[in-house]
Short mmCIF file of C-alpha atoms and ligand atoms in Angstrom, two decimals:
data_model
loop_
_atom_site.label_atom_id
_atom_site.label_comp_id
_atom_site.label_asym_id
_atom_site.label_seq_id
_atom_site.Cartn_x
_atom_site.Cartn_y
_atom_site.Cartn_z
CA MET A 1 60.45 -47.72 -86.83
CA ILE A 2 60.17 -47.60 -83.05
CA PRO A 3 63.27 -45.97 -81.55
CA ARG A 4 65.16 -48.32 -79.21
CA MET A 5 65.56 -47.06 -75.66
CA GLU A 6 66.44 -48.26 -72.23
CA THR A 7 63.43 -49.54 -70.29
CA ARG A 8 63.52 -48.60 -66.62
CA VAL A 9 61.65 -50.87 -64.20
CA MET A 10 60.50 -49.17 -60.99
CA GLU A 11 59.22 -51.31 -58.15
CA VAL A 12 56.12 -49.97 -56.46
CA ASP A 13 54.33 -51.31 -53.39
CA PRO A 14 50.79 -49.93 -53.11
CA LEU A 15 50.84 -50.58 -49.35
CA GLU A 16 53.48 -47.89 -48.96
CA ASP A 17 53.36 -44.18 -49.82
CA CYS A 18 53.80 -44.19 -53.61
CA ARG A 19 53.01 -40.58 -54.41
CA SER A 20 56.50 -39.80 -55.71
CA VAL A 21 56.35 -42.82 -58.09
CA TYR A 22 52.88 -41.81 -59.33
CA LYS A 23 54.14 -38.29 -59.89
CA GLU A 24 57.15 -39.49 -61.84
CA ALA A 25 55.09 -41.85 -64.02
CA ALA A 26 52.52 -39.09 -64.61
CA GLY A 27 55.41 -36.80 -65.64
CA VAL A 28 56.51 -39.29 -68.32
CA LEU A 29 52.90 -39.56 -69.57
CA ALA A 30 52.41 -35.77 -69.55
CA GLU A 31 55.42 -35.46 -71.86
CA GLY A 32 53.87 -37.92 -74.29
CA GLY A 33 55.82 -40.98 -73.09
CA LEU A 34 54.40 -44.46 -72.51
CA VAL A 35 54.39 -46.26 -69.17
CA ALA A 36 53.45 -49.89 -68.49
CA ILE A 37 51.21 -49.84 -65.43
CA PRO A 38 49.79 -52.75 -63.40
CA THR A 39 46.07 -53.28 -62.95
CA GLU A 40 44.26 -56.10 -61.16
CA THR A 41 43.53 -57.78 -64.53
CA VAL A 42 46.69 -57.47 -66.66
CA TYR A 43 49.45 -54.87 -67.12
CA GLY A 44 48.41 -51.97 -69.36
CA LEU A 45 50.51 -49.90 -71.76
CA GLY A 46 49.47 -46.42 -70.69
CA ALA A 47 49.39 -43.10 -72.56
CA ASP A 48 47.73 -39.78 -71.77
CA ALA A 49 44.33 -40.39 -73.43
CA LEU A 50 44.08 -36.74 -74.51
CA ASN A 51 47.46 -36.72 -76.28
CA THR A 52 46.89 -38.04 -79.82
CA GLU A 53 50.60 -38.46 -80.56
CA ALA A 54 51.18 -40.51 -77.42
CA VAL A 55 48.15 -42.68 -78.24
CA ALA A 56 49.43 -43.15 -81.80
CA ASN A 57 52.65 -44.38 -80.27
CA VAL A 58 50.75 -47.03 -78.27
CA PHE A 59 49.43 -48.45 -81.56
CA ALA A 60 52.93 -48.30 -83.09
CA VAL A 61 54.73 -49.97 -80.16
CA LYS A 62 52.16 -52.79 -79.97
CA ALA A 63 51.91 -53.12 -83.77
CA ARG A 64 48.17 -52.83 -83.14
CA PRO A 65 45.81 -52.08 -86.03
CA SER A 66 44.19 -48.66 -85.78
CA PHE A 67 40.68 -50.14 -85.91
CA ASP A 68 41.08 -51.71 -82.44
CA PRO A 69 39.96 -49.09 -79.86
CA LEU A 70 41.59 -48.56 -76.44
CA ILE A 71 40.18 -48.60 -72.92
CA CYS A 72 40.42 -45.38 -70.85
CA HIS A 73 41.28 -45.78 -67.17
CA PHE A 74 39.97 -43.30 -64.58
CA ALA A 75 40.90 -42.59 -60.98
CA LYS A 76 37.24 -42.34 -59.90
CA ALA A 77 33.86 -43.21 -61.44
CA LYS A 78 32.81 -39.57 -60.95
CA ASP A 79 35.47 -38.41 -63.47
CA ILE A 80 33.83 -40.35 -66.31
CA LYS A 81 30.93 -37.93 -66.77
CA ASP A 82 33.32 -35.28 -68.16
CA TYR A 83 34.15 -37.61 -71.06
CA THR A 84 30.86 -39.39 -71.77
CA GLU A 85 27.25 -38.57 -72.62
CA VAL A 86 25.09 -41.33 -71.16
CA PRO A 87 21.46 -41.23 -72.39
CA ALA A 88 19.02 -40.57 -69.53
CA GLU A 89 17.28 -43.94 -70.02
CA LEU A 90 20.59 -45.79 -69.45
CA GLN A 91 21.94 -43.67 -66.58
CA PRO A 92 20.28 -45.66 -63.74
CA LEU A 93 21.75 -48.91 -65.09
CA VAL A 94 25.22 -47.34 -65.55
CA ASP A 95 25.07 -46.04 -61.97
CA LYS A 96 24.04 -49.45 -60.67
CA LEU A 97 26.85 -51.25 -62.52
CA ALA A 98 29.39 -48.64 -61.40
CA LYS A 99 28.29 -48.97 -57.78
CA GLU A 100 28.43 -52.75 -57.90
CA PHE A 101 31.66 -53.35 -59.85
CA TRP A 102 33.87 -50.22 -59.71
CA PRO A 103 36.62 -49.94 -58.81
CA GLY A 104 37.17 -53.32 -60.46
CA PRO A 105 37.57 -55.48 -63.56
CA MET A 106 34.62 -54.12 -65.55
CA THR A 107 34.77 -51.89 -68.65
CA LEU A 108 31.69 -49.97 -69.81
CA VAL A 109 31.38 -48.82 -73.41
CA LEU A 110 29.58 -45.47 -73.31
CA PRO A 111 28.76 -42.69 -75.82
CA ARG A 112 31.69 -40.28 -75.76
CA LYS A 113 32.12 -36.52 -75.66
CA PRO A 114 34.31 -34.89 -78.37
CA ILE A 115 37.13 -34.33 -75.83
CA ILE A 116 38.15 -37.99 -76.32
CA PRO A 117 40.33 -38.08 -79.45
CA ASP A 118 39.15 -40.22 -82.39
CA ILE A 119 42.33 -42.24 -82.33
CA VAL A 120 41.47 -43.63 -78.85
CA THR A 121 38.12 -45.01 -80.03
CA SER A 122 39.10 -45.87 -83.62
CA GLY A 123 36.55 -43.26 -84.67
CA LEU A 124 33.64 -44.96 -82.87
CA PRO A 125 30.99 -42.80 -81.20
CA THR A 126 31.64 -44.66 -77.92
CA VAL A 127 34.55 -44.89 -75.48
CA ALA A 128 35.43 -47.86 -73.25
CA CYS A 129 35.80 -46.73 -69.60
CA ARG A 130 37.17 -48.53 -66.57
CA VAL A 131 37.94 -47.64 -62.96
CA PRO A 132 40.46 -50.31 -61.96
CA SER A 133 40.75 -51.50 -58.39
CA HIS A 134 44.56 -51.54 -58.61
CA GLU A 135 45.87 -48.65 -56.59
CA VAL A 136 48.81 -48.02 -58.95
CA MET A 137 46.78 -47.40 -62.14
CA ARG A 138 44.37 -45.19 -60.22
CA GLY A 139 47.23 -43.37 -58.48
CA VAL A 140 48.92 -42.52 -61.78
CA ALA A 141 45.61 -41.40 -63.36
CA ARG A 142 45.00 -39.19 -60.30
CA ALA A 143 48.46 -37.64 -60.60
CA LEU A 144 48.09 -37.08 -64.37
CA GLU A 145 44.60 -35.56 -63.97
CA HIS A 146 43.63 -37.09 -67.33
CA PRO A 147 42.31 -40.55 -68.20
CA ILE A 148 44.96 -43.09 -69.18
CA ALA A 149 44.38 -44.95 -72.46
CA ALA A 150 45.86 -48.41 -71.95
CA PRO A 151 45.58 -51.63 -73.88
CA SER A 152 47.20 -54.75 -72.49
CA ALA A 153 50.99 -54.28 -72.55
CA ASN A 154 51.77 -57.01 -75.11
CA ARG A 155 52.47 -57.08 -78.80
CA PHE A 156 49.27 -57.30 -80.80
CA GLY A 157 47.65 -60.75 -80.69
CA HIS A 158 50.12 -62.10 -78.10
CA ILE A 159 49.40 -63.30 -74.57
CA SER A 160 48.53 -60.47 -72.14
CA PRO A 161 51.22 -59.82 -69.48
CA THR A 162 50.34 -60.50 -65.86
CA SER A 163 53.75 -59.52 -64.44
CA ALA A 164 56.32 -56.79 -65.04
CA GLN A 165 58.80 -59.40 -66.31
CA ALA A 166 56.30 -60.45 -68.98
CA VAL A 167 55.91 -56.77 -70.01
CA VAL A 168 59.68 -56.42 -70.34
CA LYS A 169 59.79 -59.54 -72.53
CA GLU A 170 57.02 -58.13 -74.74
CA LEU A 171 58.00 -54.46 -74.96
CA GLY A 172 61.43 -54.03 -73.35
CA GLY A 173 63.60 -51.61 -75.34
CA SER A 174 60.65 -49.76 -76.88
CA ILE A 175 59.11 -48.03 -73.83
CA PRO A 176 60.83 -45.87 -71.19
CA LEU A 177 59.18 -47.07 -67.98
CA VAL A 178 57.52 -50.12 -66.39
CA LEU A 179 55.95 -49.92 -62.92
CA ASP A 180 56.39 -53.28 -61.20
CA ALA A 181 53.83 -54.11 -58.50
CA GLY A 182 54.14 -57.88 -58.86
CA ALA A 183 51.63 -60.33 -60.30
CA CYS A 184 48.08 -59.27 -61.20
CA SER A 185 45.42 -60.54 -58.80
CA GLU A 186 42.73 -61.39 -61.41
CA GLY A 187 44.94 -62.46 -64.32
CA LEU A 188 42.29 -62.08 -67.06
CA GLU A 189 41.28 -58.91 -68.93
CA SER A 190 38.22 -56.99 -67.74
CA THR A 191 34.66 -57.88 -68.68
CA ILE A 192 33.49 -55.47 -71.39
CA LEU A 193 29.84 -54.42 -71.29
CA MET A 194 27.89 -52.05 -73.48
CA PRO A 195 24.74 -50.73 -71.79
CA CYS A 196 21.93 -50.59 -74.35
CA LEU A 197 18.17 -50.99 -74.77
CA ASP A 198 16.86 -54.46 -75.55
CA GLU A 199 14.21 -55.26 -78.21
CA LYS A 200 11.50 -54.10 -75.79
CA GLY A 201 13.27 -50.84 -75.02
CA LYS A 202 14.42 -51.98 -71.56
CA PRO A 203 17.96 -51.23 -70.27
CA ALA A 204 20.29 -54.24 -70.64
CA VAL A 205 23.96 -54.88 -71.36
CA ARG A 206 25.63 -56.44 -74.35
CA LEU A 207 28.51 -58.68 -73.23
CA LEU A 208 31.41 -57.79 -75.57
CA ARG A 209 34.16 -59.70 -73.74
CA GLU A 210 33.86 -62.28 -70.96
CA GLY A 211 36.00 -61.55 -67.92
CA PRO A 212 36.15 -61.54 -64.11
CA VAL A 213 32.69 -59.93 -63.81
CA THR A 214 30.91 -63.12 -64.82
CA ARG A 215 27.39 -63.66 -66.17
CA GLU A 216 26.54 -65.10 -62.74
CA LYS A 217 27.60 -61.84 -61.06
CA LEU A 218 25.49 -59.83 -63.51
CA ARG A 219 22.41 -61.94 -62.90
CA GLY A 220 19.85 -60.02 -60.89
CA ILE A 221 21.33 -56.70 -62.01
CA CYS A 222 20.29 -56.62 -65.66
CA ARG A 223 19.65 -58.72 -68.75
CA VAL A 224 22.82 -59.78 -70.56
CA LEU A 225 22.59 -59.79 -74.36
CA LYS A 226 25.00 -61.45 -76.74
CA PRO A 227 26.91 -59.10 -79.09
CA GLY A 228 24.70 -58.24 -82.04
CA LYS A 229 21.43 -58.41 -80.05
CA GLY A 230 19.33 -55.39 -79.14
CA LYS A 231 18.71 -52.08 -80.87
CA ALA A 232 21.11 -50.73 -83.51
CA ALA A 233 23.81 -53.27 -82.65
CA GLU A 234 25.62 -53.00 -86.00
CA GLU A 235 26.13 -49.24 -85.78
CA VAL A 236 27.93 -49.24 -82.48
CA LEU A 237 30.08 -52.33 -82.52
CA PRO A 238 33.67 -52.11 -83.70
CA ASN A 239 35.48 -54.72 -85.64
CA ALA A 240 37.55 -55.25 -82.50
CA PRO A 241 40.33 -57.84 -82.30
CA GLY A 242 39.53 -58.61 -78.64
CA GLN A 243 36.58 -60.20 -80.44
CA LEU A 244 38.63 -61.62 -83.33
CA LYS A 245 38.57 -65.38 -83.58
CA SER A 246 42.33 -65.64 -83.19
CA HIS A 247 43.87 -63.60 -80.35
CA TYR A 248 45.67 -63.98 -77.00
CA ALA A 249 47.87 -66.54 -78.72
CA PRO A 250 51.19 -68.18 -77.87
CA ALA A 251 53.69 -68.46 -80.72
CA LYS A 252 53.42 -72.27 -80.62
CA PRO A 253 50.33 -74.14 -81.79
CA LEU A 254 47.76 -74.71 -79.03
CA ILE A 255 45.19 -77.52 -79.08
CA LEU A 256 42.16 -77.64 -76.75
CA TRP A 257 41.39 -81.14 -75.47
CA ASN A 258 38.66 -82.79 -73.41
CA PRO A 259 40.45 -84.10 -70.25
CA ARG A 260 38.33 -87.29 -70.31
CA GLU A 261 39.39 -88.22 -73.86
CA GLU A 262 42.60 -89.93 -74.81
CA PHE A 263 45.13 -87.87 -76.74
CA THR A 264 47.03 -89.50 -79.61
CA PRO A 265 50.41 -87.83 -79.99
CA GLU A 266 52.01 -87.48 -83.39
CA GLU A 267 55.31 -89.33 -83.76
CA GLY A 268 58.36 -87.09 -83.22
CA VAL A 269 56.41 -84.12 -81.75
CA SER A 270 56.93 -83.03 -78.12
CA TYR A 271 53.84 -81.88 -76.26
CA GLY A 272 53.29 -79.83 -73.12
CA LEU A 273 49.97 -80.10 -71.25
CA ILE A 274 48.19 -77.27 -69.45
CA SER A 275 46.02 -79.21 -67.03
CA TYR A 276 43.31 -77.75 -64.80
CA GLU A 277 44.11 -79.75 -61.65
CA GLY A 278 47.03 -81.83 -62.91
CA GLU A 279 45.28 -85.09 -62.02
CA SER A 280 43.03 -85.93 -64.98
CA ALA A 281 43.30 -89.15 -67.00
CA LEU A 282 44.78 -86.95 -69.74
CA ALA A 283 47.49 -85.65 -67.38
CA GLN A 284 48.40 -89.24 -66.46
CA GLN A 285 49.20 -90.13 -70.10
CA GLU A 286 52.89 -90.74 -70.74
CA CYS A 287 53.20 -88.54 -73.81
CA TRP A 288 53.85 -85.16 -72.10
CA THR A 289 57.25 -83.51 -72.00
CA GLU A 290 55.83 -81.19 -69.34
CA VAL A 291 52.55 -80.92 -67.42
CA MET A 292 51.67 -77.57 -65.84
CA PRO A 293 48.58 -77.49 -63.61
CA LEU A 294 46.55 -74.28 -63.34
CA SER A 295 45.13 -75.02 -59.89
CA PRO A 296 46.98 -78.02 -58.47
CA GLY A 297 44.82 -80.55 -56.68
CA SER A 298 41.83 -78.47 -55.66
CA GLY A 299 40.79 -77.03 -59.03
CA ARG A 300 39.75 -73.50 -58.16
CA LEU A 301 38.73 -71.38 -61.15
CA ALA A 302 39.95 -68.13 -59.55
CA GLU A 303 43.42 -69.61 -59.02
CA ALA A 304 43.46 -70.99 -62.57
CA ALA A 305 42.54 -67.53 -63.92
CA VAL A 306 45.42 -65.87 -62.08
CA ARG A 307 47.87 -68.41 -63.49
CA LEU A 308 46.49 -69.02 -67.01
CA PHE A 309 48.51 -66.43 -69.00
CA ALA A 310 51.70 -67.02 -67.00
CA VAL A 311 51.46 -70.77 -67.65
CA MET A 312 50.73 -70.23 -71.37
CA ARG A 313 53.77 -67.98 -71.51
CA ALA A 314 55.99 -70.51 -69.67
CA MET A 315 54.94 -73.27 -72.08
CA ASP A 316 55.65 -70.98 -75.01
CA GLU A 317 59.15 -70.29 -73.64
CA ASN A 318 59.96 -73.95 -72.90
CA ASP A 319 62.33 -75.11 -75.66
CA GLU A 320 61.47 -78.75 -75.00
CA VAL A 321 57.80 -78.22 -75.96
CA GLN A 322 56.70 -77.89 -79.59
CA VAL A 323 52.92 -78.06 -79.28
CA ILE A 324 50.77 -76.94 -76.32
CA VAL A 325 47.69 -78.95 -75.36
CA ALA A 326 45.25 -77.28 -72.94
CA GLU A 327 42.49 -79.10 -71.08
CA GLU A 328 39.01 -77.73 -71.56
CA LEU A 329 37.81 -76.03 -68.37
CA PRO A 330 34.36 -76.10 -66.76
CA GLU A 331 32.28 -73.38 -68.44
CA THR A 332 30.83 -71.76 -65.36
CA GLY A 333 31.88 -68.51 -63.68
CA LEU A 334 35.45 -67.57 -64.58
CA GLY A 335 35.72 -70.75 -66.67
CA CYS A 336 33.76 -68.97 -69.45
CA ALA A 337 36.34 -66.17 -69.77
CA MET A 338 39.22 -68.68 -69.68
CA MET A 339 37.64 -70.89 -72.34
CA ASP A 340 37.08 -67.77 -74.45
CA ARG A 341 40.83 -66.98 -74.30
CA LEU A 342 41.83 -70.62 -74.93
CA ARG A 343 39.51 -70.93 -77.95
CA ARG A 344 41.04 -67.81 -79.46
CA ALA A 345 44.55 -69.09 -78.78
CA ALA A 346 43.62 -72.38 -80.48
CA ALA A 347 42.01 -70.56 -83.42
CA LYS A 348 45.41 -69.28 -84.52
CA ARG A 349 46.38 -72.83 -85.40
CA GLU A 350 43.14 -73.53 -87.28
CA GLU A 351 43.57 -70.34 -89.31
CA ALA A 352 47.23 -71.00 -90.08
O1 TXA B 401 41.57 -55.58 -68.24
C1 TXA B 401 41.64 -54.90 -69.25
O2 TXA B 401 40.64 -54.55 -69.87
C2 TXA B 401 43.05 -54.48 -69.71
C3 TXA B 401 43.62 -53.55 -68.67
C4 TXA B 401 44.93 -52.95 -69.08
O3 TXA B 401 42.70 -52.56 -68.35
N1 TXA B 401 42.98 -53.85 -70.99
C5 TXA B 401 42.73 -54.52 -72.14
O4 TXA B 401 42.80 -53.74 -73.27
O5 TXA B 401 42.49 -55.71 -72.17
P1 TXA B 401 42.89 -54.31 -74.75
O6 TXA B 401 43.25 -53.17 -75.59
O7 TXA B 401 43.77 -55.46 -74.78
O8 TXA B 401 41.41 -54.67 -75.11
C6 TXA B 401 40.52 -53.62 -75.34
C7 TXA B 401 39.31 -54.11 -76.08
C8 TXA B 401 39.37 -53.92 -77.58
O9 TXA B 401 40.03 -54.96 -78.25
C9 TXA B 401 37.91 -53.89 -77.91
O10 TXA B 401 37.44 -55.23 -78.00
C10 TXA B 401 37.25 -53.25 -76.69
O11 TXA B 401 38.23 -53.25 -75.70
N2 TXA B 401 36.85 -51.85 -76.91
C11 TXA B 401 37.54 -50.72 -76.68
N3 TXA B 401 36.84 -49.63 -77.02
C12 TXA B 401 35.65 -50.08 -77.46
C13 TXA B 401 34.47 -49.44 -77.97
N4 TXA B 401 34.37 -48.12 -78.07
N5 TXA B 401 33.45 -50.23 -78.35
C14 TXA B 401 33.51 -51.59 -78.21
N6 TXA B 401 34.61 -52.26 -77.76
C15 TXA B 401 35.65 -51.50 -77.39
MG1 MG B 402 44.82 -57.02 -75.35
#
């Protein structure tokens, strides 16, 4: 049983001097407490990565299975070398990726040193590392002087929170502190890459989770392999739920639909539509109780990404809507990561 407690929400504005807030949050973490902390992607549920009891508590509070490893957040890329053992043949590629995308929404899965507790990595020989661009997560990690292990601050399998209010809805009453810096600027979880050697022994990356660092952005930097390709893939890949078919799911059923095809509603069921621009033939149909556009009018993928989880959450909370229909999005750039999340949300229904 998770003890019930009062959840304090502290507002923090990274444009002001936040050192006292960072110090206070780091104090809670240093005592083994959990703190929900904003990043540019989604809010994370942070624990001191070197405190096994605190990390165990993260799994308990989220009801997360122990085989799903956590991401460690660092204040600076330079700090990562104390916790990882990158093979010499991969170091130049790791340096290049770090220079290009850190601080930012990229996570690198790297061989770990023993200082990282087994519980963080679900016993894997690797640890997922990220230097976020959000000043608040980095500020707290700097004040703690340890990496912060933080999964998304939602209950396992639910929609990731992109605001402090969403965190409170997910975990209020079971954690002591939430830092509120407003909405997340990316809105989708980080891209997860595992640097590796390809079949020819050349440095490449395996794309473990699509995210804001898109395939297009990686082009010209290195070859991108699908999970399971390249040397010794089986040994190093976890059975990780971020990669489970059903994940990131609203409580209500979600159906993915081609916006150019007509939708036939079932008698007596009320439907809400998540529409890309809000102007498709599908959106004009009369059958919707509610239509929520992701990027009204102009259809910008970056805007849709920022809003996707908040809109999914709003549809889930709307009592008038029983079934959510989401338009398929263009599968270029950020559209790939969004379609990945929508497919997993829809898979829950197929599995049920
Ligand atoms: O943007 C993000 O990545 C957010 C913020 C808070 O940083 N975090 C996040 O964490 O999305 P989470 O726990 O929801 O997803 C972490 C995923 C795992 O499900 C797993 O797929 C992958 O990271 N992962 C972690 N450690 C790994 C490892 N050693 N090898 C392979 N995959 C790993
Ligand atoms: Mg998650």
